[in-house]
Tab-separated table of C-alpha atoms and ligand atoms in Angstrom:
chain	number	residue	atom	x	y	z
A	188	MET	CA	-36.770	-54.153	-31.805
A	189	ALA	CA	-35.727	-57.843	-31.940
A	190	SER	CA	-33.344	-57.099	-34.809
A	191	LEU	CA	-31.798	-54.241	-32.704
A	192	ILE	CA	-31.173	-56.615	-29.783
A	193	ASN	CA	-29.609	-59.077	-32.216
A	194	GLN	CA	-27.043	-56.392	-33.293
A	195	VAL	CA	-25.756	-55.733	-29.707
A	196	PRO	CA	-22.562	-57.795	-29.152
A	197	SER	CA	-22.588	-60.336	-26.348
A	198	VAL	CA	-20.621	-59.759	-23.100
A	199	SER	CA	-18.125	-62.497	-24.057
A	200	THR	CA	-17.439	-60.779	-27.442
A	201	VAL	CA	-16.798	-57.423	-25.697
A	202	PHE	CA	-14.510	-59.112	-23.172
A	203	ALA	CA	-12.560	-60.894	-25.959
A	204	LEU	CA	-12.190	-57.607	-27.850
A	205	TYR	CA	-10.973	-55.849	-24.697
A	206	THR	CA	-8.396	-58.587	-24.032
A	207	SER	CA	-7.019	-58.440	-27.566
A	208	LEU	CA	-6.852	-54.603	-27.487
A	209	SER	CA	-4.989	-54.727	-24.159
A	210	ALA	CA	-2.560	-57.270	-25.557
A	211	ILE	CA	-1.929	-55.151	-28.691
A	212	THR	CA	-1.454	-52.001	-26.536
A	213	MET	CA	1.055	-53.823	-24.320
A	214	ILE	CA	2.992	-55.127	-27.336
A	215	LEU	CA	2.972	-51.610	-28.906
A	216	ARG	CA	4.068	-50.075	-25.612
A	217	ASN	CA	6.934	-52.544	-25.285
A	218	ILE	CA	8.048	-51.866	-28.873
A	219	LEU	CA	7.792	-48.093	-28.259
A	220	ASN	CA	9.738	-48.371	-25.001
A	221	ASP	CA	12.466	-50.327	-26.788
A	222	LEU	CA	12.677	-48.043	-29.817
A	223	VAL	CA	12.000	-44.494	-28.474
A	224	PRO	CA	14.410	-43.114	-25.847
A	225	LYS	CA	12.938	-42.242	-22.415
A	226	LYS	CA	13.622	-38.487	-22.733
A	227	LEU	CA	11.838	-38.287	-26.073
A	228	ARG	CA	8.903	-40.252	-24.657
A	229	GLU	CA	8.598	-37.837	-21.740
A	230	TYR	CA	8.762	-34.844	-24.095
A	231	ILE	CA	5.981	-36.236	-26.277
A	232	THR	CA	3.827	-36.958	-23.198
A	233	VAL	CA	4.251	-33.382	-21.867
A	234	LYS	CA	3.423	-31.876	-25.273
A	235	PHE	CA	0.397	-34.081	-25.565
A	236	ILE	CA	-0.863	-33.048	-22.102
A	237	ASP	CA	-0.231	-29.360	-22.914
A	238	LEU	CA	-2.151	-29.609	-26.148
A	239	PHE	CA	-4.986	-31.451	-24.528
A	240	SER	CA	-5.335	-29.127	-21.519
A	241	SER	CA	-5.049	-25.896	-23.538
A	242	TYR	CA	-7.738	-27.187	-25.868
A	243	TYR	CA	-10.144	-27.621	-23.009
A	244	GLN	CA	-9.122	-24.594	-20.863
A	245	SER	CA	-11.125	-21.466	-21.547
A	246	SER	CA	-8.804	-18.944	-19.831
A	247	PHE	CA	-5.320	-17.673	-20.554
A	248	THR	CA	-2.850	-16.262	-18.013
A	249	PHE	CA	-0.034	-13.789	-18.639
A	250	VAL	CA	2.744	-14.062	-16.063
A	251	ILE	CA	4.593	-10.792	-15.441
A	252	GLU	CA	7.757	-11.276	-13.399
A	253	GLN	CA	9.814	-8.602	-11.623
A	254	LYS	CA	12.927	-9.198	-13.721
A	255	TRP	CA	13.273	-9.437	-17.469
A	256	GLU	CA	16.625	-10.303	-19.015
A	257	PHE	CA	18.418	-9.418	-15.733
A	258	CYS	CA	16.843	-5.938	-15.603
A	259	ASP	CA	13.765	-4.598	-13.834
A	260	ASN	CA	10.760	-5.624	-15.863
A	261	GLN	CA	9.085	-2.378	-16.889
A	262	THR	CA	5.806	-4.192	-17.531
A	263	PHE	CA	5.802	-5.330	-13.905
A	264	ARG	CA	6.500	-1.775	-12.742
A	265	ALA	CA	3.730	-0.405	-14.987
A	266	ALA	CA	1.301	-3.024	-13.640
A	267	GLN	CA	2.193	-2.039	-10.061
A	268	VAL	CA	1.629	1.669	-10.686
A	269	TYR	CA	-1.504	1.124	-12.777
A	270	LEU	CA	-3.142	-1.209	-10.267
A	271	GLN	CA	-2.276	1.046	-7.356
A	272	SER	CA	-3.975	3.964	-9.077
A	273	ARG	CA	-7.010	1.870	-9.969
A	274	LEU	CA	-7.380	0.041	-6.666
A	275	ALA	CA	-10.229	2.146	-5.366
A	276	GLY	CA	-12.193	1.465	-8.566
A	277	LEU	CA	-11.255	-2.197	-9.002
A	278	SER	CA	-13.530	-4.897	-7.803
A	279	THR	CA	-11.535	-6.552	-5.002
A	280	GLY	CA	-12.188	-7.893	-1.532
A	281	GLU	CA	-9.229	-6.167	0.116
A	282	PHE	CA	-6.320	-3.797	-0.425
A	283	LEU	CA	-3.400	-2.521	1.601
A	284	VAL	CA	-3.653	0.889	3.246
A	285	GLY	CA	-0.970	3.057	4.806
A	286	SER	CA	0.708	6.435	5.031
A	287	SER	CA	4.335	7.538	5.220
A	288	ASP	CA	3.589	11.134	6.196
A	289	LEU	CA	5.296	11.442	9.582
A	290	LYS	CA	4.188	15.035	10.069
A	291	ASN	CA	0.503	14.479	9.530
A	292	PRO	CA	-1.097	11.445	11.226
A	293	ALA	CA	-4.400	12.371	9.582
A	294	ALA	CA	-2.880	12.388	6.083
A	295	GLU	CA	-4.856	10.807	3.286
A	296	LEU	CA	-4.274	7.051	3.108
A	297	SER	CA	-2.356	5.501	0.230
A	298	LEU	CA	-3.546	2.212	-1.224
A	299	GLY	CA	-1.317	-0.775	-1.983
A	300	VAL	CA	-1.712	-3.978	-3.997
A	301	PRO	CA	-2.114	-6.975	-1.639
A	302	VAL	CA	-0.598	-10.378	-2.341
A	303	ASN	CA	-2.795	-13.290	-3.468
A	304	VAL	CA	-5.946	-11.244	-3.820
A	305	LYS	CA	-7.951	-11.308	-7.027
A	306	MET	CA	-8.651	-7.923	-8.560
A	307	ALA	CA	-11.087	-7.620	-11.418
A	308	ASP	CA	-10.608	-5.045	-14.163
A	309	GLU	CA	-12.519	-4.401	-17.349
A	310	PHE	CA	-11.189	-3.326	-20.713
A	311	GLU	CA	-13.510	-2.611	-23.646
A	312	GLY	CA	-16.061	-4.956	-22.173
A	313	ILE	CA	-13.515	-7.738	-21.573
A	314	HIS	CA	-13.326	-9.109	-18.052
A	315	LEU	CA	-9.781	-9.391	-16.656
A	316	GLU	CA	-8.439	-10.732	-13.419
A	317	TRP	CA	-5.213	-9.545	-11.784
A	318	SER	CA	-3.415	-11.041	-8.823
A	319	LEU	CA	-0.042	-10.380	-7.262
A	320	ARG	CA	1.795	-13.569	-6.267
A	321	CYS	CA	4.835	-14.075	-4.116
A	322	LEU	CA	7.431	-16.852	-4.091
A	323	GLU	CA	10.156	-17.344	-1.471
A	324	THR	CA	13.686	-17.748	-2.846
A	325	LYS	CA	16.922	-18.897	-1.273
A	326	SER	CA	18.981	-15.954	-2.463
A	327	PHE	CA	18.634	-12.183	-2.168
A	328	PRO	CA	16.043	-10.568	-2.311
A	329	TYR	CA	14.531	-13.711	-0.746
A	330	GLU	CA	11.181	-13.316	-2.418
A	331	LYS	CA	10.051	-13.057	-5.975
A	332	GLN	CA	6.876	-11.235	-6.873
A	333	TYR	CA	4.974	-11.643	-10.101
A	334	PHE	CA	1.585	-10.744	-11.495
A	335	HIS	CA	-0.956	-13.071	-13.021
A	336	LEU	CA	-3.256	-11.433	-15.545
A	337	THR	CA	-6.021	-13.777	-16.675
A	338	CYS	CA	-8.529	-13.335	-19.471
A	339	LYS	CA	-10.667	-15.561	-21.695
A	340	LYS	CA	-8.480	-17.375	-24.184
A	341	GLN	CA	-10.186	-15.840	-27.166
A	342	TYR	CA	-9.088	-12.313	-26.051
A	343	ARG	CA	-5.418	-13.168	-25.666
A	344	GLU	CA	-4.284	-11.314	-28.814
A	345	LYS	CA	-6.473	-8.288	-28.105
A	346	ILE	CA	-5.139	-7.965	-24.548
A	347	MET	CA	-1.562	-8.161	-25.757
A	348	LYS	CA	-2.147	-5.656	-28.541
A	349	ASP	CA	-4.314	-3.111	-26.725
A	350	TYR	CA	-4.526	-3.647	-22.960
A	351	PHE	CA	-0.792	-3.945	-22.255
A	352	PRO	CA	0.044	-0.649	-24.044
A	353	TYR	CA	-2.999	0.936	-22.392
A	354	PHE	CA	-1.949	0.218	-18.813
A	355	ALA	CA	1.727	0.982	-19.583
A	356	LYS	CA	0.735	4.431	-20.899
A	357	SER	CA	-1.548	5.049	-17.909
A	358	ALA	CA	1.322	4.159	-15.556
A	359	GLU	CA	3.714	6.458	-17.412
A	360	LYS	CA	1.281	9.367	-17.069
A	361	ILE	CA	0.870	8.691	-13.348
A	362	ILE	CA	4.626	8.512	-12.780
A	363	ARG	CA	5.174	11.786	-14.651
A	364	HIS	CA	2.626	13.583	-12.502
A	365	ARG	CA	3.081	11.901	-9.170
A	366	GLU	CA	3.278	14.299	-6.249
A	367	ASP	CA	5.872	12.730	-3.998
A	368	LEU	CA	9.452	12.200	-5.003
A	369	TYR	CA	11.604	9.750	-3.110
A	370	ILE	CA	15.215	9.710	-2.145
A	371	TYR	CA	16.683	6.249	-1.706
A	372	THR	CA	19.720	5.454	0.360
A	373	TYR	CA	21.424	2.090	0.288
A	374	ASN	CA	21.230	0.038	3.461
A	375	ARG	CA	24.189	-2.285	3.423
A	376	GLN	CA	23.043	-4.480	6.310
A	377	GLN	CA	19.775	-5.281	4.616
A	378	SER	CA	21.153	-5.060	1.074
A	379	THR	CA	18.255	-2.837	0.002
A	380	TRP	CA	17.512	0.711	-1.057
A	381	GLN	CA	15.508	2.505	1.633
A	382	ALA	CA	13.081	5.180	0.561
A	383	ALA	CA	12.199	8.475	2.206
A	384	ILE	CA	10.052	11.281	0.835
A	385	PHE	CA	12.246	13.851	-0.884
A	386	GLU	CA	11.342	17.298	0.353
A	387	HIS	CA	13.938	19.626	-1.132
A	388	HIS	CA	12.011	22.512	-2.615
A	389	THR	CA	14.830	23.994	-4.691
A	390	THR	CA	13.837	24.531	-8.306
A	391	PHE	CA	15.552	26.314	-11.176
A	392	GLU	CA	13.546	29.379	-10.135
A	393	THR	CA	14.937	29.424	-6.602
A	394	LEU	CA	18.460	28.292	-7.447
A	395	ALA	CA	20.764	31.296	-7.696
A	396	ILE	CA	22.879	30.625	-10.787
A	397	GLU	CA	23.901	32.599	-13.854
A	398	PRO	CA	21.037	32.830	-16.419
A	399	GLN	CA	23.209	31.211	-19.071
A	400	LEU	CA	23.761	28.127	-16.882
A	401	LYS	CA	20.054	27.954	-16.019
A	402	THR	CA	19.070	27.985	-19.711
A	403	THR	CA	21.720	25.397	-20.597
A	404	MET	CA	20.542	23.041	-17.857
A	405	ILE	CA	16.816	23.345	-18.559
A	406	ASP	CA	17.291	22.945	-22.327
A	407	ASP	CA	19.564	19.961	-21.828
A	408	LEU	CA	17.135	18.239	-19.440
A	409	ASP	CA	14.098	18.912	-21.643
A	410	ALA	CA	15.896	17.614	-24.715
A	411	PHE	CA	16.884	14.515	-22.737
A	412	ALA	CA	13.309	13.891	-21.561
A	413	LYS	CA	12.045	14.049	-25.150
A	414	GLY	CA	15.009	12.166	-26.573
A	415	LYS	CA	13.830	8.546	-26.424
A	416	ASP	CA	13.740	8.153	-30.216
A	417	PHE	CA	16.986	10.058	-30.701
A	418	PHE	CA	18.910	7.815	-28.295
A	419	LYS	CA	17.392	4.779	-29.978
A	420	THR	CA	18.336	5.864	-33.501
A	421	VAL	CA	21.931	6.624	-32.558
A	422	GLY	CA	22.151	3.338	-30.655
A	423	ARG	CA	22.981	4.872	-27.303
A	424	ALA	CA	21.608	4.159	-23.845
A	425	TRP	CA	19.004	6.727	-22.823
A	426	LYS	CA	21.045	8.323	-20.070
A	427	ARG	CA	22.710	11.611	-19.249
A	428	GLY	CA	25.708	12.207	-17.039
A	429	TYR	CA	26.509	15.430	-15.187
A	430	LEU	CA	29.629	16.214	-13.222
A	431	LEU	CA	28.989	19.037	-10.765
A	432	TYR	CA	32.163	20.531	-9.381
A	433	GLY	CA	33.056	23.530	-7.276
A	434	PRO	CA	33.868	24.563	-3.712
A	435	PRO	CA	31.641	23.499	-0.776
A	436	GLY	CA	28.509	25.616	-0.412
A	437	THR	CA	28.184	26.660	-4.049
A	438	GLY	CA	24.939	24.758	-4.576
A	439	LYS	CA	25.862	21.334	-5.991
A	440	SER	CA	23.308	19.495	-3.847
A	441	SER	CA	20.779	22.247	-4.519
A	442	MET	CA	21.336	21.774	-8.254
A	443	VAL	CA	20.619	18.018	-7.877
A	444	ALA	CA	17.348	18.891	-6.125
A	445	ALA	CA	16.427	21.354	-8.882
A	446	ILE	CA	17.101	18.658	-11.508
A	447	ALA	CA	15.017	16.068	-9.606
A	448	ASN	CA	12.114	18.501	-9.197
A	449	HIS	CA	12.290	19.611	-12.821
A	450	MET	CA	12.318	16.057	-14.159
A	451	ASN	CA	10.078	14.590	-11.458
A	452	TYR	CA	12.670	11.847	-10.904
A	453	ASN	CA	13.479	9.956	-7.739
A	454	ILE	CA	17.039	10.106	-6.435
A	455	TYR	CA	19.261	7.150	-5.541
A	456	ASP	CA	21.898	8.619	-3.253
A	457	LEU	CA	24.803	6.198	-3.267
A	458	GLN	CA	27.554	6.472	-0.670
A	459	ILE	CA	30.285	4.854	-2.667
A	460	GLN	CA	32.236	4.085	0.520
A	461	SER	CA	29.474	1.716	1.611
A	462	ILE	CA	30.021	-0.585	-1.356
A	463	SER	CA	32.517	-3.356	-0.814
A	464	ASP	CA	33.296	-4.489	-4.350
A	465	ASP	CA	32.335	-4.262	-7.995
A	466	ALA	CA	29.935	-7.202	-7.713
A	467	GLU	CA	28.008	-5.415	-4.972
A	468	LEU	CA	28.035	-2.215	-7.019
A	469	ARG	CA	26.513	-4.100	-9.944
A	470	LYS	CA	23.809	-5.596	-7.735
A	471	VAL	CA	22.992	-2.254	-6.136
A	472	LEU	CA	22.833	-0.381	-9.410
A	473	THR	CA	20.688	-2.882	-11.213
A	474	ALA	CA	18.171	-2.598	-8.374
A	475	THR	CA	17.527	1.057	-9.261
A	476	LYS	CA	14.503	1.988	-11.338
A	477	ASN	CA	14.052	3.944	-14.541
A	478	ARG	CA	13.305	7.700	-14.603
A	479	SER	CA	15.675	8.302	-11.741
A	480	ILE	CA	18.865	10.062	-10.761
A	481	LEU	CA	21.830	8.137	-9.486
A	482	LEU	CA	23.756	10.545	-7.288
A	483	ILE	CA	27.298	9.872	-6.177
A	484	GLU	CA	28.518	12.778	-4.077
A	485	ASP	CA	32.160	13.555	-3.393
A	486	ILE	CA	33.344	11.127	-6.025
A	487	ASP	CA	36.949	12.113	-5.242
A	488	CYS	CA	36.583	10.524	-1.774
A	489	GLY	CA	34.979	7.282	-2.837
A	490	ALA	CA	36.132	5.035	-5.598
A	491	ASP	CA	39.725	4.766	-6.529
A	492	SER	CA	39.142	7.636	-8.905
A	493	SER	CA	41.684	10.065	-7.599
A	494	CYS	CA	44.648	7.901	-8.495
A	495	LYS	CA	46.016	8.070	-11.987
A	496	ARG	CA	44.686	5.258	-14.139
A	497	GLN	CA	46.722	2.103	-13.937
A	498	THR	CA	46.970	-1.019	-15.991
A	499	LYS	CA	44.469	-3.662	-14.929
A	500	LYS	CA	47.220	-5.606	-13.134
A	501	GLU	CA	48.553	-2.578	-11.294
A	502	GLU	CA	45.013	-1.625	-10.422
A	503	ASP	CA	44.299	-5.074	-8.945
A	504	VAL	CA	47.487	-4.986	-6.842
A	505	GLU	CA	46.635	-1.485	-5.638
A	506	LEU	CA	43.097	-2.585	-4.940
A	507	GLY	CA	44.291	-5.568	-2.933
A	508	LYS	CA	46.375	-3.256	-0.733
A	509	LYS	CA	43.451	-0.877	-0.306
A	510	LYS	CA	41.089	-3.644	0.637
A	511	LYS	CA	43.396	-4.771	3.402
A	512	LYS	CA	43.782	-1.236	4.679
A	513	HIS	CA	40.280	0.208	4.507
A	514	ASP	CA	38.112	-2.594	3.221
A	515	LEU	CA	37.238	-0.308	0.320
A	516	GLY	CA	36.801	-2.483	-2.727
A	517	ILE	CA	35.174	-0.566	-5.525
A	518	SER	CA	37.477	0.165	-8.372
A	519	LEU	CA	37.442	2.980	-10.861
A	520	SER	CA	36.985	0.481	-13.663
A	521	GLY	CA	33.883	-0.913	-11.915
A	522	LEU	CA	32.399	2.540	-11.772
A	523	LEU	CA	33.331	3.418	-15.330
A	524	ASN	CA	31.829	0.150	-16.495
A	525	PHE	CA	28.583	1.379	-15.124
A	526	VAL	CA	28.853	4.880	-16.512
A	527	ASP	CA	29.231	3.881	-20.124
A	528	GLY	CA	29.125	0.135	-20.233
A	529	LEU	CA	26.818	-2.740	-19.750
A	530	TRP	CA	24.946	-1.447	-16.714
A	531	SER	CA	24.053	1.899	-18.155
A	532	SER	CA	22.245	0.233	-21.017
A	533	CYS	CA	20.211	-1.745	-18.501
A	534	GLY	CA	17.211	0.519	-17.987
A	535	GLU	CA	16.138	3.791	-19.504
A	536	GLU	CA	15.818	7.481	-18.694
A	537	ARG	CA	18.620	7.574	-16.175
A	538	ILE	CA	20.573	10.585	-15.045
A	539	ILE	CA	23.890	10.014	-13.348
A	540	ILE	CA	25.331	12.848	-11.285
A	541	PHE	CA	28.768	12.922	-9.742
A	542	THR	CA	29.736	15.793	-7.469
A	543	THR	CA	33.182	16.800	-6.327
A	544	ASN	CA	34.903	19.679	-4.575
A	545	HIS	CA	38.179	18.725	-6.272
A	546	LYS	CA	37.829	18.140	-9.976
A	547	GLU	CA	41.612	18.317	-10.303
A	548	LYS	CA	41.937	15.165	-8.164
A	549	LEU	CA	39.776	13.036	-10.443
A	550	ASP	CA	41.185	10.459	-12.786
A	551	PRO	CA	41.292	11.776	-16.373
A	552	ALA	CA	39.418	8.607	-17.380
A	553	LEU	CA	36.389	9.940	-15.538
A	554	LEU	CA	36.682	13.311	-17.256
A	555	ARG	CA	37.189	11.959	-20.777
A	556	PRO	CA	34.745	13.430	-23.354
A	557	GLY	CA	31.658	11.270	-23.696
A	558	ARG	CA	31.837	9.891	-20.186
A	559	MET	CA	29.971	12.630	-18.322
A	560	ASP	CA	27.995	14.674	-20.824
A	561	LEU	CA	28.263	18.027	-19.068
A	562	HIS	CA	30.831	19.330	-16.595
A	563	ILE	CA	29.141	22.059	-14.589
A	564	LEU	CA	31.104	24.480	-12.466
A	565	MET	CA	29.196	25.659	-9.399
A	566	ASP	CA	31.157	28.745	-8.535
A	567	TYR	CA	31.497	31.524	-5.971
A	568	CYS	CA	28.950	34.346	-5.962
A	569	THR	CA	28.860	36.698	-8.904
A	570	PRO	CA	26.978	40.035	-8.642
A	571	PHE	CA	24.018	38.434	-10.477
A	572	VAL	CA	23.875	35.456	-8.083
A	573	LEU	CA	24.182	37.778	-5.098
A	574	LYS	CA	21.272	39.959	-6.272
A	575	LYS	CA	19.172	36.874	-6.876
A	576	LEU	CA	19.845	35.628	-3.343
A	577	VAL	CA	18.986	39.048	-1.884
A	578	ALA	CA	15.761	39.147	-3.915
A	579	MET	CA	14.830	35.685	-2.646
A	580	TYR	CA	15.732	36.137	1.007
A	581	LEU	CA	14.888	39.823	1.541
A	582	LYS	CA	12.337	40.364	-1.248
A	583	ILE	CA	14.018	43.540	-2.536
A	584	ASN	CA	15.558	44.399	-5.903
A	585	ASP	CA	17.392	47.576	-4.994
A	586	HIS	CA	19.166	49.125	-2.005
A	587	PHE	CA	21.808	51.802	-1.389
A	588	LEU	CA	24.205	49.108	-0.082
A	589	PHE	CA	24.030	47.123	-3.351
A	590	ASP	CA	26.898	49.027	-5.016
A	591	PRO	CA	29.498	48.578	-2.240
A	592	ILE	CA	28.453	44.928	-1.722
A	593	GLU	CA	28.736	44.230	-5.457
A	594	LYS	CA	32.171	45.835	-5.562
A	595	VAL	CA	33.511	43.585	-2.782
A	596	VAL	CA	31.850	40.433	-4.031
A	597	ARG	CA	33.806	40.761	-7.295
A	598	GLU	CA	37.050	40.685	-5.285
A	599	VAL	CA	36.427	37.922	-2.730
A	600	SER	CA	35.423	34.279	-2.981
A	601	ALA	CA	32.102	34.059	-1.146
A	602	THR	CA	29.890	31.014	-1.630
A	603	PRO	CA	26.113	31.323	-2.057
A	604	ALA	CA	25.782	29.322	1.200
A	605	GLU	CA	27.804	31.973	3.099
A	606	VAL	CA	25.806	34.811	1.569
A	607	ALA	CA	22.502	33.039	2.309
A	608	GLN	CA	23.565	32.594	5.935
A	609	GLN	CA	24.252	36.341	6.293
A	610	LEU	CA	20.950	37.223	4.665
A	611	MET	CA	19.066	35.016	7.091
A	612	ALA	CA	20.665	36.702	10.118
A	613	SER	CA	17.967	39.389	10.310
A	614	LYS	CA	14.550	40.079	8.850
A	615	ASN	CA	15.421	43.772	8.802
A	616	VAL	CA	16.763	44.524	5.316
A	617	ASP	CA	19.234	47.223	6.412
A	618	ILE	CA	20.675	45.092	9.218
A	619	ALA	CA	20.956	41.990	7.020
A	620	LEU	CA	22.694	43.839	4.164
A	621	LYS	CA	25.015	45.702	6.553
A	622	GLY	CA	25.949	42.360	8.111
A	623	LEU	CA	26.622	40.920	4.660
A	624	LEU	CA	28.823	43.886	3.692
A	625	GLU	CA	30.837	43.570	6.930
A	626	PHE	CA	31.247	39.841	6.360
A	627	LEU	CA	32.509	40.392	2.808
A	628	GLU	CA	34.863	43.190	3.890
A	629	TYR	CA	36.251	40.935	6.620
A	630	LYS	CA	36.894	38.267	3.968
A	631	MET	CA	38.610	40.861	1.818
A	632	LEU	CA	40.894	41.862	4.714
A	633	LYS	CA	41.767	38.231	5.392
A	634	LYS	CA	42.556	37.737	1.721
A	635	GLU	CA	44.898	40.746	1.720
A	636	ASP	CA	46.602	39.503	4.925
A	637	THR	CA	47.181	36.092	3.371
A	638	LYS	CA	48.595	37.757	0.252
A	639	VAL	CA	51.034	39.857	2.328
A	640	GLU	CA	52.084	36.757	4.316
A	641	GLU	CA	52.676	34.793	1.113
A	642	GLU	CA	54.730	37.614	-0.399
A	643	GLY	CA	56.750	37.735	2.850
A	644	ASP	CA	57.412	33.986	2.605
A	645	ILE	CA	58.642	34.376	-0.980
A	646	GLU	CA	61.013	37.207	0.047
A	647	ASP	CA	62.359	35.042	2.936
A	648	VAL	CA	63.053	32.217	0.517
A	649	ASP	CA	64.850	34.628	-1.860
A	650	THR	CA	67.150	36.025	0.854
A	651	THR	CA	68.196	32.618	2.263
B	154	ATP	N1	23.254	28.570	-5.940
B	154	ATP	C1	22.513	28.584	-4.833
B	154	ATP	N2	21.276	29.102	-4.863
B	154	ATP	C2	20.522	29.145	-3.750
B	154	ATP	N3	20.934	28.668	-2.561
B	154	ATP	C3	22.166	28.159	-2.484
B	154	ATP	C4	23.011	28.076	-3.621
B	154	ATP	N4	24.163	27.502	-3.252
B	154	ATP	C5	24.052	27.228	-1.953
B	154	ATP	N5	22.860	27.604	-1.495
B	154	ATP	C6	22.404	27.489	-0.078
B	154	ATP	O1	23.467	26.912	0.660
B	154	ATP	C7	23.085	25.651	1.227
B	154	ATP	C8	24.225	24.643	0.991
B	154	ATP	O2	24.357	24.463	-0.396
B	154	ATP	P1	24.624	23.042	-1.069
B	154	ATP	O3	24.551	21.967	-0.040
B	154	ATP	O4	23.735	22.919	-2.243
B	154	ATP	O5	26.115	23.246	-1.530
B	154	ATP	P2	27.156	22.114	-2.018
B	154	ATP	O6	27.950	22.760	-3.104
B	154	ATP	O7	26.430	20.883	-2.343
B	154	ATP	O8	28.038	21.924	-0.756
B	154	ATP	P3	28.972	20.638	-0.389
B	154	ATP	O9	30.014	20.521	-1.445
B	154	ATP	O10	29.514	20.986	0.953
B	154	ATP	O11	28.023	19.462	-0.349
B	154	ATP	C9	21.820	25.269	0.529
B	154	ATP	O12	20.945	24.592	1.376
B	154	ATP	C10	21.220	26.573	0.069
B	154	ATP	O13	20.431	27.100	1.105
């Protein structure tokens, strides 16, 4: 015991040792400060702290932000959808509840992911913790949301390898089978897309079109939906462009609804006139989500697409004039950039649909092969389309008035919208079909009158 006490250094020895160590540290620090630049010193300190803290921390956090390389982060979107579907089963102290069903106040409540609330999930026996965070920003959209996903450090690799693909696949399944579709319209004042439930019930079964066109459309859409690998191997953006053209009332909007319902895609309905310049167009378009349709109706009335294509300089001058006159700033080149350029490759599974009543007014650049994949003519009623409309509206497949109606419909230009209106005039089949025949015959008479007048005009010109 005495020998043990003898080995313990005295207080004065410890103090002397401490003083010399402090002196050496100070000298070393001064030498280091003189020799190593400040920036390098700071870098080493940060690395040292990182190493030290990660060694002692037992958890690891994945941060999933809304944007990834300037595009919508699909992992964020998948997390949103997955968590929303799992909310009822997740262990959490609170969640958001609400309903957007205006017609039914007693509609089943939807659940939403609240901000700053911890939600516990479990994956193959591993405990995970999710939370949605929010950060205010100075620029649009004025807040930035991101998810924190925390697990024990030792499961980091496993979560990345198995859990991330698991919840992404679950989200994909949910999106494919979700019940409500949304139509988004752009609100310029608030610089946001505003959603409303899309309730257009037209499908390819209820759309009166020629069977050949129906088959072409369905095959094309199905091939597109399954084409992820194909688009990847040929190095093209996974998108499809359709130009729907034809007179008013021939079913262009109905075709868009049938496409949306067939694909289960949301629609972004963009009024091109509400966009002030190409920069705004870019911002608006990059805010759209995957598996969606971008619809630009009446393209001939919006962008500067009806003018013949000019050189960039001429285009700018023309644009300048236009801006002064109508404050309409989106250029054809801005739009085309999106169709086949940078912006179309930002995101996946996109369908772009342009509609026009005047294809002949469009710039050839917009019609060039490869720009819009299919040009689809929505035309006046053919006998097949007429019969289909009658079958739908009056639930009959035969009638003694079919022959005369069919004969006239071959001669006149009647739109499906006009025919549908006549068929809705009465629930009595005979009255409705008689009304339709009279309407078509009246059109026929008007057509003949116009022809006679035109021939008269030509004769007048010849005699003068
Ligand atoms: N091919 C069709 N099959 C069934 N219904 C049709 C068809 N075409 C038109 N309709 C009926 O006519 C209405 C108007 O048609 P729709 O709005 O789709 O035509 P549009 O070509 O888009 O017209 P616009 O160019 O004026 O926008 C539809 O709500 C639908 O009831």
